[in-house]
Short mmCIF file of C-alpha atoms in Angstrom, two decimals:
data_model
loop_
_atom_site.label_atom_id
_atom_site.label_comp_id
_atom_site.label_asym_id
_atom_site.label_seq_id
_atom_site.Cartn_x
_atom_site.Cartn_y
_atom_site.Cartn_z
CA UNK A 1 -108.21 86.29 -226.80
CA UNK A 2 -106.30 83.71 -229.05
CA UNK A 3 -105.28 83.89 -232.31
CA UNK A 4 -105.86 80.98 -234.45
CA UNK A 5 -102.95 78.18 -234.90
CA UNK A 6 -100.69 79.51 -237.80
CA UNK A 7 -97.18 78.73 -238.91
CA UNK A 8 -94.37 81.00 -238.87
CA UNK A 9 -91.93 81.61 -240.83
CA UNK A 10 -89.14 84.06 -240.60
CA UNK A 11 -87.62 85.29 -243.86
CA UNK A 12 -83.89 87.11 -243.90
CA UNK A 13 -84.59 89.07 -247.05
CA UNK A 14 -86.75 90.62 -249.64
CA UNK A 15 -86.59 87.69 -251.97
CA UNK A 16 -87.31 85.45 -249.81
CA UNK A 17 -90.23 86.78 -248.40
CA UNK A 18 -91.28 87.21 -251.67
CA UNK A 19 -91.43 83.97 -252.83
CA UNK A 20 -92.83 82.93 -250.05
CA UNK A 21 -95.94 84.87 -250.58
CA UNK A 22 -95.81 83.14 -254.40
CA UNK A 23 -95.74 80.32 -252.66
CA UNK A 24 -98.86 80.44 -249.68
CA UNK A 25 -100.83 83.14 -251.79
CA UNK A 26 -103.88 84.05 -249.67
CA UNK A 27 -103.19 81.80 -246.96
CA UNK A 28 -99.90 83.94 -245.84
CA UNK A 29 -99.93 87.50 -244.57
CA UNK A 30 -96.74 89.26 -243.25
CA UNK A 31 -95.83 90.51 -239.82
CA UNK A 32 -93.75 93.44 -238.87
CA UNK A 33 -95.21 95.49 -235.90
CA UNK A 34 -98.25 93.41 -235.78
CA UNK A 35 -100.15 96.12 -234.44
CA UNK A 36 -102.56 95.45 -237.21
CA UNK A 37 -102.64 92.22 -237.78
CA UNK A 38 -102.28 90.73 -234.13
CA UNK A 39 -105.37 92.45 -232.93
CA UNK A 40 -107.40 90.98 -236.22
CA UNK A 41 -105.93 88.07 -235.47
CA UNK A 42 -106.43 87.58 -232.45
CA UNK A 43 -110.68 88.92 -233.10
CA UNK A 44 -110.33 86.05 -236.04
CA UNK A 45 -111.36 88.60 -238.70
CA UNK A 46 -107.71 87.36 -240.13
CA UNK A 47 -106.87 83.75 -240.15
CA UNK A 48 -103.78 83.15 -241.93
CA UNK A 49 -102.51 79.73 -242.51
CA UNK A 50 -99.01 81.45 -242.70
CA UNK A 51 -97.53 84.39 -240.75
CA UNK A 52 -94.47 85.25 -242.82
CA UNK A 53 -92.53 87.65 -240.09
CA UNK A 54 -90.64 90.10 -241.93
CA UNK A 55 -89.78 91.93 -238.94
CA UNK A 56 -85.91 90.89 -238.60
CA UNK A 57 -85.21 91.32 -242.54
CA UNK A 58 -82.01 93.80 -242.45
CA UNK A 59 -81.69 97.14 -244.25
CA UNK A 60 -85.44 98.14 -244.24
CA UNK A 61 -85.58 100.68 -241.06
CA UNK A 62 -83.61 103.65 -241.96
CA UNK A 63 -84.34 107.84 -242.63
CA UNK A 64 -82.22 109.11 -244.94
CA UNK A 65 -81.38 112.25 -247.04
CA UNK A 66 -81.73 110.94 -250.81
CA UNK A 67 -81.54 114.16 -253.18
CA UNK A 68 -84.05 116.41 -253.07
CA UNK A 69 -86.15 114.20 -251.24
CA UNK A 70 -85.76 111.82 -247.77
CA UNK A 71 -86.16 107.42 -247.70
CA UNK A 72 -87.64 106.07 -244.88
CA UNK A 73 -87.36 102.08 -244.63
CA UNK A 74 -90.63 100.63 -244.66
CA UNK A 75 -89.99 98.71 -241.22
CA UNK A 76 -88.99 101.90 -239.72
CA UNK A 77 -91.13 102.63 -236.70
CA UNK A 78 -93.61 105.40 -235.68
CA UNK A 79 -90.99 106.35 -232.92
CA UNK A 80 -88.41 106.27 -234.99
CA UNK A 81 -90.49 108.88 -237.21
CA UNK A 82 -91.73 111.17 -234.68
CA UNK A 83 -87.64 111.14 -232.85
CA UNK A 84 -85.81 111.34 -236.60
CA UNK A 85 -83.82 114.62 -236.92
CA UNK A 86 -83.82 114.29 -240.40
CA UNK A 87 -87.48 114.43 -241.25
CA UNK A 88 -87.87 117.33 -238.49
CA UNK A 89 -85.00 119.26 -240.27
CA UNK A 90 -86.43 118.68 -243.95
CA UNK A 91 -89.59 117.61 -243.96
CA UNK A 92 -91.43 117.48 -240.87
CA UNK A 93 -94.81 116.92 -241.51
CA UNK A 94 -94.43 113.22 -241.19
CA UNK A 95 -92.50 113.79 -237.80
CA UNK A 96 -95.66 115.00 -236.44
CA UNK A 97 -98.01 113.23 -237.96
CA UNK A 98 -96.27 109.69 -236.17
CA UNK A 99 -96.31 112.12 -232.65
CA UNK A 100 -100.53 111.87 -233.07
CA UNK A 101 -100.04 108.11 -233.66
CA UNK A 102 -101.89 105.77 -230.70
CA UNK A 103 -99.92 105.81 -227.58
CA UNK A 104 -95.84 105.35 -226.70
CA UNK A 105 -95.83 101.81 -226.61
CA UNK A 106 -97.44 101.53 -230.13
CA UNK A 107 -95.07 104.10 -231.95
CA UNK A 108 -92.54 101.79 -230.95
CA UNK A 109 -94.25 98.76 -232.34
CA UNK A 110 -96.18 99.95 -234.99
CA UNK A 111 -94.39 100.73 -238.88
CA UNK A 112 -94.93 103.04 -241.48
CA UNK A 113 -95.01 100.34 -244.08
CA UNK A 114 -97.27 97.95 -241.96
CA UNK A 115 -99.71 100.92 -241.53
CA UNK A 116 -99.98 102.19 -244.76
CA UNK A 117 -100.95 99.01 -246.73
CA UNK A 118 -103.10 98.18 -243.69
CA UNK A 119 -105.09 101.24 -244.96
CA UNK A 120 -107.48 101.87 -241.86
CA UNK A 121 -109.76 104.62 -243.20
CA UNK A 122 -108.98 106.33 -239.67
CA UNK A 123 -105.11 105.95 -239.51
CA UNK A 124 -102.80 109.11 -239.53
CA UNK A 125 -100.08 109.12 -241.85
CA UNK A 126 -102.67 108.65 -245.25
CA UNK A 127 -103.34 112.56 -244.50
CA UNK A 128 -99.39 113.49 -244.48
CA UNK A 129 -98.70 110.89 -247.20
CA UNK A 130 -101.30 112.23 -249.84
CA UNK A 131 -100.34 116.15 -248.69
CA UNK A 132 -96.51 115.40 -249.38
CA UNK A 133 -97.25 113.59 -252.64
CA UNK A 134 -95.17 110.64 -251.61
CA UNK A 135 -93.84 108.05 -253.21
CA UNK A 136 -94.37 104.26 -252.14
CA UNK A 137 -91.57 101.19 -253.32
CA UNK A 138 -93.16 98.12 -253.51
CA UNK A 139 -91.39 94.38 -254.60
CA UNK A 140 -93.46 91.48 -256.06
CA UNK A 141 -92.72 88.57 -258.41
CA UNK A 142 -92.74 91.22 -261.29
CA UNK A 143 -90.14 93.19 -259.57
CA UNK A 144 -89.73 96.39 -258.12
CA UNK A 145 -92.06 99.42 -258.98
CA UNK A 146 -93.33 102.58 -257.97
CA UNK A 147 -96.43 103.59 -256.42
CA UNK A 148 -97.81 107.41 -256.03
CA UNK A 149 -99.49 108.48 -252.70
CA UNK A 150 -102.45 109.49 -254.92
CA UNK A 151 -102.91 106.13 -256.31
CA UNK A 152 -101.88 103.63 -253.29
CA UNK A 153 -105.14 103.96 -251.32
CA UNK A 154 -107.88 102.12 -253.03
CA UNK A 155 -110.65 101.50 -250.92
CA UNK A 156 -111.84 100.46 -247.01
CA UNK A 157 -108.51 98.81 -245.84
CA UNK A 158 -107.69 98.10 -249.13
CA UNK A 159 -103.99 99.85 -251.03
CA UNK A 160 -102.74 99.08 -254.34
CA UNK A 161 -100.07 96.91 -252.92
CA UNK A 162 -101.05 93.60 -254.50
CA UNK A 163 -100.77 90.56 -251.95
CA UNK A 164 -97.74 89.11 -253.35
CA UNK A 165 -95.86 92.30 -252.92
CA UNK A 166 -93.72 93.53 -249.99
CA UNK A 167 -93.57 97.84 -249.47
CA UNK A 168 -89.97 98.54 -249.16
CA UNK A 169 -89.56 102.30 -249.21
CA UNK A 170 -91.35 105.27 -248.69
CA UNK A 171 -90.11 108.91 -249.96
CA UNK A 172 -91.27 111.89 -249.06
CA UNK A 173 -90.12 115.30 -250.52
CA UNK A 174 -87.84 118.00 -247.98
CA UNK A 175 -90.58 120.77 -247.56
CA UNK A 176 -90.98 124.17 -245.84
CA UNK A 177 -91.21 124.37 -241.96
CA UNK A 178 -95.19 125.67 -243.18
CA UNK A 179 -97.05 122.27 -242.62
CA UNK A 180 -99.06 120.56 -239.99
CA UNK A 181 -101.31 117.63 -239.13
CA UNK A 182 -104.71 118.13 -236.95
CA UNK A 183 -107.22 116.55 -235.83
CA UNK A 184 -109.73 115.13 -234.07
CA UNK A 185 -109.66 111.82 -232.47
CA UNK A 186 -111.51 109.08 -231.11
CA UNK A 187 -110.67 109.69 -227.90
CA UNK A 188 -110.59 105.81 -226.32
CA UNK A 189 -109.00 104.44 -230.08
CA UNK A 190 -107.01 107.65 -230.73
CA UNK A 191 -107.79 106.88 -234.32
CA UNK A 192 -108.83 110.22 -236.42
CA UNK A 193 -112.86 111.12 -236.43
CA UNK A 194 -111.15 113.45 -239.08
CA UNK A 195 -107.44 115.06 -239.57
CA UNK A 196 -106.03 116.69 -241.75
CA UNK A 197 -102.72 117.35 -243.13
CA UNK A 198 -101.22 120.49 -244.82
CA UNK A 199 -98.66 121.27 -247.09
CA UNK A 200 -97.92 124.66 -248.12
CA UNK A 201 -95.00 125.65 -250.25
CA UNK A 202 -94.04 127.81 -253.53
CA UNK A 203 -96.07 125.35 -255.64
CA UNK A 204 -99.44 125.52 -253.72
CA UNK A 205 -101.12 124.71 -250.84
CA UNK A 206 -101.58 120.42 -250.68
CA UNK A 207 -104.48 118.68 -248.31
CA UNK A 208 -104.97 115.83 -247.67
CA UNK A 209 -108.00 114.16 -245.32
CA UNK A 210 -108.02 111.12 -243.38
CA UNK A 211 -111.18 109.49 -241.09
CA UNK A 212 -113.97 111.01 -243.10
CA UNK A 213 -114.03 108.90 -246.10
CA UNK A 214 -113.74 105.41 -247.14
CA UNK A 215 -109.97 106.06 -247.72
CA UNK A 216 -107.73 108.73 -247.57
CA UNK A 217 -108.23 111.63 -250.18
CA UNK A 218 -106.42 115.31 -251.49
CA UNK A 219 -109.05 117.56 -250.70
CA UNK A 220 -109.11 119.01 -254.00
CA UNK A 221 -112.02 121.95 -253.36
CA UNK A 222 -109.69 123.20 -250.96
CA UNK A 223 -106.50 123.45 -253.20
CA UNK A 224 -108.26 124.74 -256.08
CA UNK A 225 -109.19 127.88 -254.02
CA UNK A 226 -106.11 128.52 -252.89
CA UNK A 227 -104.36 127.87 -256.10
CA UNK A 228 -102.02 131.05 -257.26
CA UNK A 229 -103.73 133.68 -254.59
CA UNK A 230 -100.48 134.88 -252.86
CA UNK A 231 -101.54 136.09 -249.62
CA UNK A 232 -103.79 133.47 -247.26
CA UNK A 233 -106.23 136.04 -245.65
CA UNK A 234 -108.06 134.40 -242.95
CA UNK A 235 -111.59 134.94 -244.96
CA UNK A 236 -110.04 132.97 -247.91
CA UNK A 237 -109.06 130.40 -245.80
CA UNK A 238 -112.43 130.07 -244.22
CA UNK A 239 -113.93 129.81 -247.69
CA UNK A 240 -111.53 127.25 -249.04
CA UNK A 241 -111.60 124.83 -246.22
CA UNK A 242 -115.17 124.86 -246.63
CA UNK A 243 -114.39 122.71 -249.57
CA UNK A 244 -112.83 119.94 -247.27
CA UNK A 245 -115.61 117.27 -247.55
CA UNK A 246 -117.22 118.77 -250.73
CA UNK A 247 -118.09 115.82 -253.24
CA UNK A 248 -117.05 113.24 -250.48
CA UNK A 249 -119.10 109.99 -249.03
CA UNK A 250 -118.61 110.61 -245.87
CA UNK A 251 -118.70 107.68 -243.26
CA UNK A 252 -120.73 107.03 -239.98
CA UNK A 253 -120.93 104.89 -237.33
CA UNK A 254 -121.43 105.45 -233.52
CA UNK A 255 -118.76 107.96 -232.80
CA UNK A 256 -119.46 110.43 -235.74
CA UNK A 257 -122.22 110.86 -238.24
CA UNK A 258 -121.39 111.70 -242.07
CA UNK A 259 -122.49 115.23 -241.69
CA UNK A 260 -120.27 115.60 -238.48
CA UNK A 261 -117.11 114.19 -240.13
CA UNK A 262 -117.45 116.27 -242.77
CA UNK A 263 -117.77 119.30 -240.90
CA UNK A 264 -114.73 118.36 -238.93
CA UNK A 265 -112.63 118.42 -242.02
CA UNK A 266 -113.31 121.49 -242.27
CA UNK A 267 -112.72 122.96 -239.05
CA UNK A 268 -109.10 121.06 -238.82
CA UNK A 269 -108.57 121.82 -242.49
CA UNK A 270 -108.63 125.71 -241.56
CA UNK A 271 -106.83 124.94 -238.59
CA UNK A 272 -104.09 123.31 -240.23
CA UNK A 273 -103.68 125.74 -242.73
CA UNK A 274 -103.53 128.27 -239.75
CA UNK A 275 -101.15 126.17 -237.69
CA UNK A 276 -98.68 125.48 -240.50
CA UNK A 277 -98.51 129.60 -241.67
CA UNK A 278 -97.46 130.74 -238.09
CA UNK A 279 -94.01 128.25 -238.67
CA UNK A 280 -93.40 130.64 -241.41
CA UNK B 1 -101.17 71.55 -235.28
CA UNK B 2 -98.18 73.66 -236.89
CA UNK B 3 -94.94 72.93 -235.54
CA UNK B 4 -93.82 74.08 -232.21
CA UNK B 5 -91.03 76.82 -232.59
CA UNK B 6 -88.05 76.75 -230.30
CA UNK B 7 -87.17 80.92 -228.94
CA UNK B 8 -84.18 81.83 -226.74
CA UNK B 9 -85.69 85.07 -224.35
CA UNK B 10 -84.17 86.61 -221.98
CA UNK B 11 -86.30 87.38 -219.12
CA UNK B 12 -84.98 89.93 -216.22
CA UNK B 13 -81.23 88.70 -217.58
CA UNK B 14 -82.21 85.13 -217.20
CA UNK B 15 -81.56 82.54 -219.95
CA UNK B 16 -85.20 81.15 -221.18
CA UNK B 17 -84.97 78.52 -223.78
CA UNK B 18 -88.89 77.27 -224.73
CA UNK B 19 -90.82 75.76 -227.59
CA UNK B 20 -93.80 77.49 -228.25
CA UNK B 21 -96.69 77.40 -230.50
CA UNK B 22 -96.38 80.37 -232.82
CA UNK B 23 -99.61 82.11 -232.11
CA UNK B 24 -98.30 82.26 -227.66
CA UNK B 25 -98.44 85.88 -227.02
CA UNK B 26 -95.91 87.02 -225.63
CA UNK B 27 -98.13 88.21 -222.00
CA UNK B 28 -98.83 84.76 -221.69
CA UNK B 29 -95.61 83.54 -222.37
CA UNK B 30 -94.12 85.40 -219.58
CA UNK B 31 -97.15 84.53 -217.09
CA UNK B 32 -97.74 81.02 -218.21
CA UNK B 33 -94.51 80.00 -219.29
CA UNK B 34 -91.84 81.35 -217.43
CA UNK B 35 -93.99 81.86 -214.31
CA UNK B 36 -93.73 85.67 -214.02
CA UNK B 37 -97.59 86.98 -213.20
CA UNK B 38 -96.44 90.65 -212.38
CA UNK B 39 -97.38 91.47 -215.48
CA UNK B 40 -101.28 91.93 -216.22
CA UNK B 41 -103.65 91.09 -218.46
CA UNK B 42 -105.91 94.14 -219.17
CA UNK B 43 -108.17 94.55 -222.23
CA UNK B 44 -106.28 92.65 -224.56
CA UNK B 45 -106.93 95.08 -227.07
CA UNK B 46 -103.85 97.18 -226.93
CA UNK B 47 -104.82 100.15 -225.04
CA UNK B 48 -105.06 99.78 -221.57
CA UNK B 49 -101.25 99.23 -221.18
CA UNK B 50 -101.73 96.87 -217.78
CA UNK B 51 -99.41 94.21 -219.64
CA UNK B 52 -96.48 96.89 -220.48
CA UNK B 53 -92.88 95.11 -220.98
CA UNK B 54 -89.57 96.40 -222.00
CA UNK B 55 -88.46 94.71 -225.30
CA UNK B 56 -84.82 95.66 -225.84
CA UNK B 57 -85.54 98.75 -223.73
CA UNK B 58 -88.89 99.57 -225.25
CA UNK B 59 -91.59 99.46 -223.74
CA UNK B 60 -94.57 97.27 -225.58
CA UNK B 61 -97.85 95.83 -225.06
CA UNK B 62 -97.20 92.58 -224.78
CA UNK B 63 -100.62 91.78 -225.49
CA UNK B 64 -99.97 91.99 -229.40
CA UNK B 65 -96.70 90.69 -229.56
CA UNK B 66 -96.06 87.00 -229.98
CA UNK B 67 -93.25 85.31 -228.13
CA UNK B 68 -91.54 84.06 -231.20
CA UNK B 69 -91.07 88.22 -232.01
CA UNK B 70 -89.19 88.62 -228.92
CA UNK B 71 -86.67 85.68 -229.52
CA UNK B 72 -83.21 86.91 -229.33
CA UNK B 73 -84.45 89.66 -227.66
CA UNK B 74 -83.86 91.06 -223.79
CA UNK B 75 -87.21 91.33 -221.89
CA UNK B 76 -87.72 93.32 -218.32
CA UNK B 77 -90.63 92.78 -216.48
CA UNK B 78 -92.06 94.38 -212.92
CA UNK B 79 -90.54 91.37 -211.32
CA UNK B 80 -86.97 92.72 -212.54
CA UNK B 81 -86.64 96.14 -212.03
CA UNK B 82 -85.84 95.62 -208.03
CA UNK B 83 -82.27 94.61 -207.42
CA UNK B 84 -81.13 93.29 -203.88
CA UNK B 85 -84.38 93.89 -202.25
CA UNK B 86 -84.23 97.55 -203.03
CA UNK B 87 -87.39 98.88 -205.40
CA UNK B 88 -86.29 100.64 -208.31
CA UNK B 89 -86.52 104.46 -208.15
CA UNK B 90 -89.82 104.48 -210.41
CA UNK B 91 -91.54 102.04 -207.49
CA UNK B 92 -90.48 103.56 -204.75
CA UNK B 93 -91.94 106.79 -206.54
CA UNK B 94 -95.30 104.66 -206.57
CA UNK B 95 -94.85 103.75 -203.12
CA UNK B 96 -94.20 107.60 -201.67
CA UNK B 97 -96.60 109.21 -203.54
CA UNK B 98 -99.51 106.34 -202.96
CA UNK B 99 -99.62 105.90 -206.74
CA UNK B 100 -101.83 103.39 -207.08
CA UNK B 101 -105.39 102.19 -205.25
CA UNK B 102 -106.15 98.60 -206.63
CA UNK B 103 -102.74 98.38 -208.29
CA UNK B 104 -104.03 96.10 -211.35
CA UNK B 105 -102.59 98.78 -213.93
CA UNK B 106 -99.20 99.18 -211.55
CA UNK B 107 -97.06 97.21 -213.32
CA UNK B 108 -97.55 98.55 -216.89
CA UNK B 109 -97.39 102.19 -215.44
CA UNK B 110 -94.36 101.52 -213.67
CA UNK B 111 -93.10 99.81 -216.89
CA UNK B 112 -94.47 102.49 -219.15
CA UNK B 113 -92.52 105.23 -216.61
CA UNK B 114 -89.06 103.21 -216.69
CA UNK B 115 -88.99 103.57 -220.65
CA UNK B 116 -90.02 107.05 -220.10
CA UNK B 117 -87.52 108.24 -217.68
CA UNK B 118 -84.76 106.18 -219.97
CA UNK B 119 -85.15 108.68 -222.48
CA UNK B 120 -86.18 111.94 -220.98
CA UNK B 121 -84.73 112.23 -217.18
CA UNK B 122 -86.48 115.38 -216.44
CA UNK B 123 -89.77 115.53 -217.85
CA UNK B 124 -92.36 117.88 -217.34
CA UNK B 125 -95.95 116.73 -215.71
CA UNK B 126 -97.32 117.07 -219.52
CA UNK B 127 -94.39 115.10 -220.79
CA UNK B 128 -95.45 112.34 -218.19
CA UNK B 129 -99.26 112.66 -218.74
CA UNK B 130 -98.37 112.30 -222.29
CA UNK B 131 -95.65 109.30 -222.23
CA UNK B 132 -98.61 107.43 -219.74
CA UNK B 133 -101.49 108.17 -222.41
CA UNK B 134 -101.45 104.54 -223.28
CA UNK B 135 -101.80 103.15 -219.98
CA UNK B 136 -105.33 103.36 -218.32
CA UNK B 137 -105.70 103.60 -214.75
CA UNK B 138 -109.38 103.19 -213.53
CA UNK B 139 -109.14 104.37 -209.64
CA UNK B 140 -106.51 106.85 -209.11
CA UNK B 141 -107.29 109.77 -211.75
CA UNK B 142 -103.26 110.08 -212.71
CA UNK B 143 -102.62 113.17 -210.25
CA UNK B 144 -100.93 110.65 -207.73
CA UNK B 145 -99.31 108.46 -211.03
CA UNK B 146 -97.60 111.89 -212.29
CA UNK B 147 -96.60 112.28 -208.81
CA UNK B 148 -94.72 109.10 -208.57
CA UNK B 149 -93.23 109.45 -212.12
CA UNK B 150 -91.95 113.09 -211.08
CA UNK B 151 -90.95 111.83 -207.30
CA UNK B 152 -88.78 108.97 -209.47
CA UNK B 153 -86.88 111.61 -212.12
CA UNK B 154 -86.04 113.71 -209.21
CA UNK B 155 -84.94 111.17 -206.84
CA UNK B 156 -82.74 109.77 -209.87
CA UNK B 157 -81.05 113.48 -210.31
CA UNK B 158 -80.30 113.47 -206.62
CA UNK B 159 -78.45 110.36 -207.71
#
């Protein structure tokens, strides 16, 4: 399989990668892992004019401690994630969520950046990303501005980073050791039939549900009936993860009906919830 | 036709100056280009792992990679892990423990196991079903792969 003839070009920074996506518009779309885009590419359901490889621009894979919270460079890979001390230490939900991630070979291809404004309806990190409330950098023409987990994924492969802008940063909060992604995957794709993603700290328990649904959602049911109960008895998790699909459009196609997507966001919603309380 | 863009690889420490078209991936580069056919085409699709390289140390599908990515970089094939006629320790591991039947997926498991070892010298038959979950093998049923992987790391310690 052959991609279409494109042009490449090879930006060193932000800026200029920019305005080279000012310049080409639609006909341009930027490469960093490629494990998106090359298999698109190479299927011809994308046929840029351009390929504007942004993989070698400096300064944009890096983990680091920032306050209360912990930057991740949006070139930084999967392995990168799943091996960083850093996140494991202070916020490790993100750690683990990169571990589920396709195979060894595509964790060290394969970026957080490039994945999350891919927005595959069946990728991991969307889960771990809404659950930690994170925060997404993105540049454009207009500048530099802030984007929040809740509001980045828009529809079917489709994030609120407009196609002029670059995602630079991602920032996740530090968080208790009580969190955990599960799920259930395709088994030949490894993408997620459903998974879900658990925060659970002073301020509430946080869900968040990829694979079921058009696009990544909080599972807001589920939160609600947790909200200010202080012990998690197994019933009342039971009875809140119930919520998990509730109010959802579930997807099907020929691995997974609606009805059993939605009952698998339940079952790894519960057993989420249960994984992340025994790292209490 | 876009223009033709000129990449400086090297290949199993080998100097390889080319000019490719852009959209050259980087399995073909290495078969049809620089003449190396150990490693395989499989699906094409990313997950069978037949056409496993080491990119800088890491190992990649080379499938969904294009050439002009790897410029600048260092690439090891199957056809470079032997030196002097002697098979690396992960090959001879394939060899002792009859690791393979048809042999198609070989190269990326052997590959795949290299990058493995590199960065855990002792791993544990999970570790190594695990570290291999991206590389299909259609004959064997991985007993006799994990085998070969393990033979390798302990081989290795005995230095």
């Amino acid at each position: 399989m052959f991609p279409a003839h494109f042009d490449y070009v090879r930006p060193a920074t932000v800026e200029e990668a920019v305005k080279l996506l000012a310049k080409h518009g639609d006909d341009a779309k930027l490469l960093t892992g490629g494990h998106s885009l090359i298999p698109a590419m190479k299927l011809r359901l994308a046929r840029p004019q351009v390929v504007v490889d942004i993989g070698r621009i400096a300064n944009l894979s890096y983990i680091r401690e920032t306050g209360g919270a912990i930057a991740i460079g949006a070139m930084t890979t999967h392995a990168d994630i799943e091996a960083s001390k850093t996140l494991r230490d202070k916020s490790p939900l993100l750690a683990e969520t990169a571990s589920h991630i396709g195979d060894a070979q595509v964790r060290n291809k394969g970026t957080i950046g490039g994945s999350l404004v891919h927005a595959d309806p069946a990728a991991d990190y969307p889960a771990s990303i809404l659950a930690l409330d994170a925060e997404i950098d993105v540049v454009g023409p207009r500048g530099k501005r802030t984007i929040k987990a809740v509001d980045f994924f828009v529809d079917l492969l489709q994030s609120a980073v407009a196609a002029d802008e670059i995602v630079t940063e991602i920032r996740v909060p530090a968080t208790a050791k009580t969190v955990a992604y599960v799920k259930t995957e395709q088994k030949a794709s490894g993408f997620a039939l459903a998974g879900a993603a658990v925060v659970i700290g002073p301020g509430g328990v946080r869900v968040g549900i990829t694979g079921v649904a058009a696009t990544a959602y909080r599972a807001a049911g589920v939160e609600k009936a947790l909200a200010g109960q202080t012990s998690l008895t197994p019933d009342l998790i039971a009875r809140a993860s119930a919520q998990a699909a509730a109010g959802v459009d579930a997807l099907g196609d020929i691995h997974a009906s609606p009805e059993f997507r939605a009952h698998l966001a339940q079952v790894n919603t519960r057993r989420a919830i249960e994984k992340a309380l025994t790292r209490a | 036709m876009p223009m033709p863009f000129h990449i400086h690889v090297t290949v199993n420490k080998a100097d390889q100056h080319h000019d490719v078209e852009p959209r050259l991936l980087l399995v073909h580069y290495l078969r049809d280009v620089c003449g190396l056919t150990g490693t395989h085409v499989g699906c094409e699709t990313s997950l069978c792992g037949a056409c496993t390289v080491l990119v800088d140390g890491k190992a990649v599908k080379s499938c969904t990679m294009f050439a002009v990515q790897a410029d600048g970089s260092s690439v090891t094939t199957i056809e470079g892990l032997a030196t002097n006629g002697q098979l690396h320790a992960v090959q001879q591991g394939f060899w002792e423990c009859h690791g393979l039947q048809c042999g198609f997926c070989t190269p990326g498991m052997i590959m795949t196991s290299v990058a493995l070892l590199a960065r855990n010298a002792a791993p544990s038959r999970e570790q190594i079903a695990e570290g291999l979950r991206g590389n299909l093998c259609r004959c064997t049923g991985y007993s006799h792969i994990i085998d070969a992987v393990n033979h390798a790391a302990k081989a290795v310690a005995r230095g």
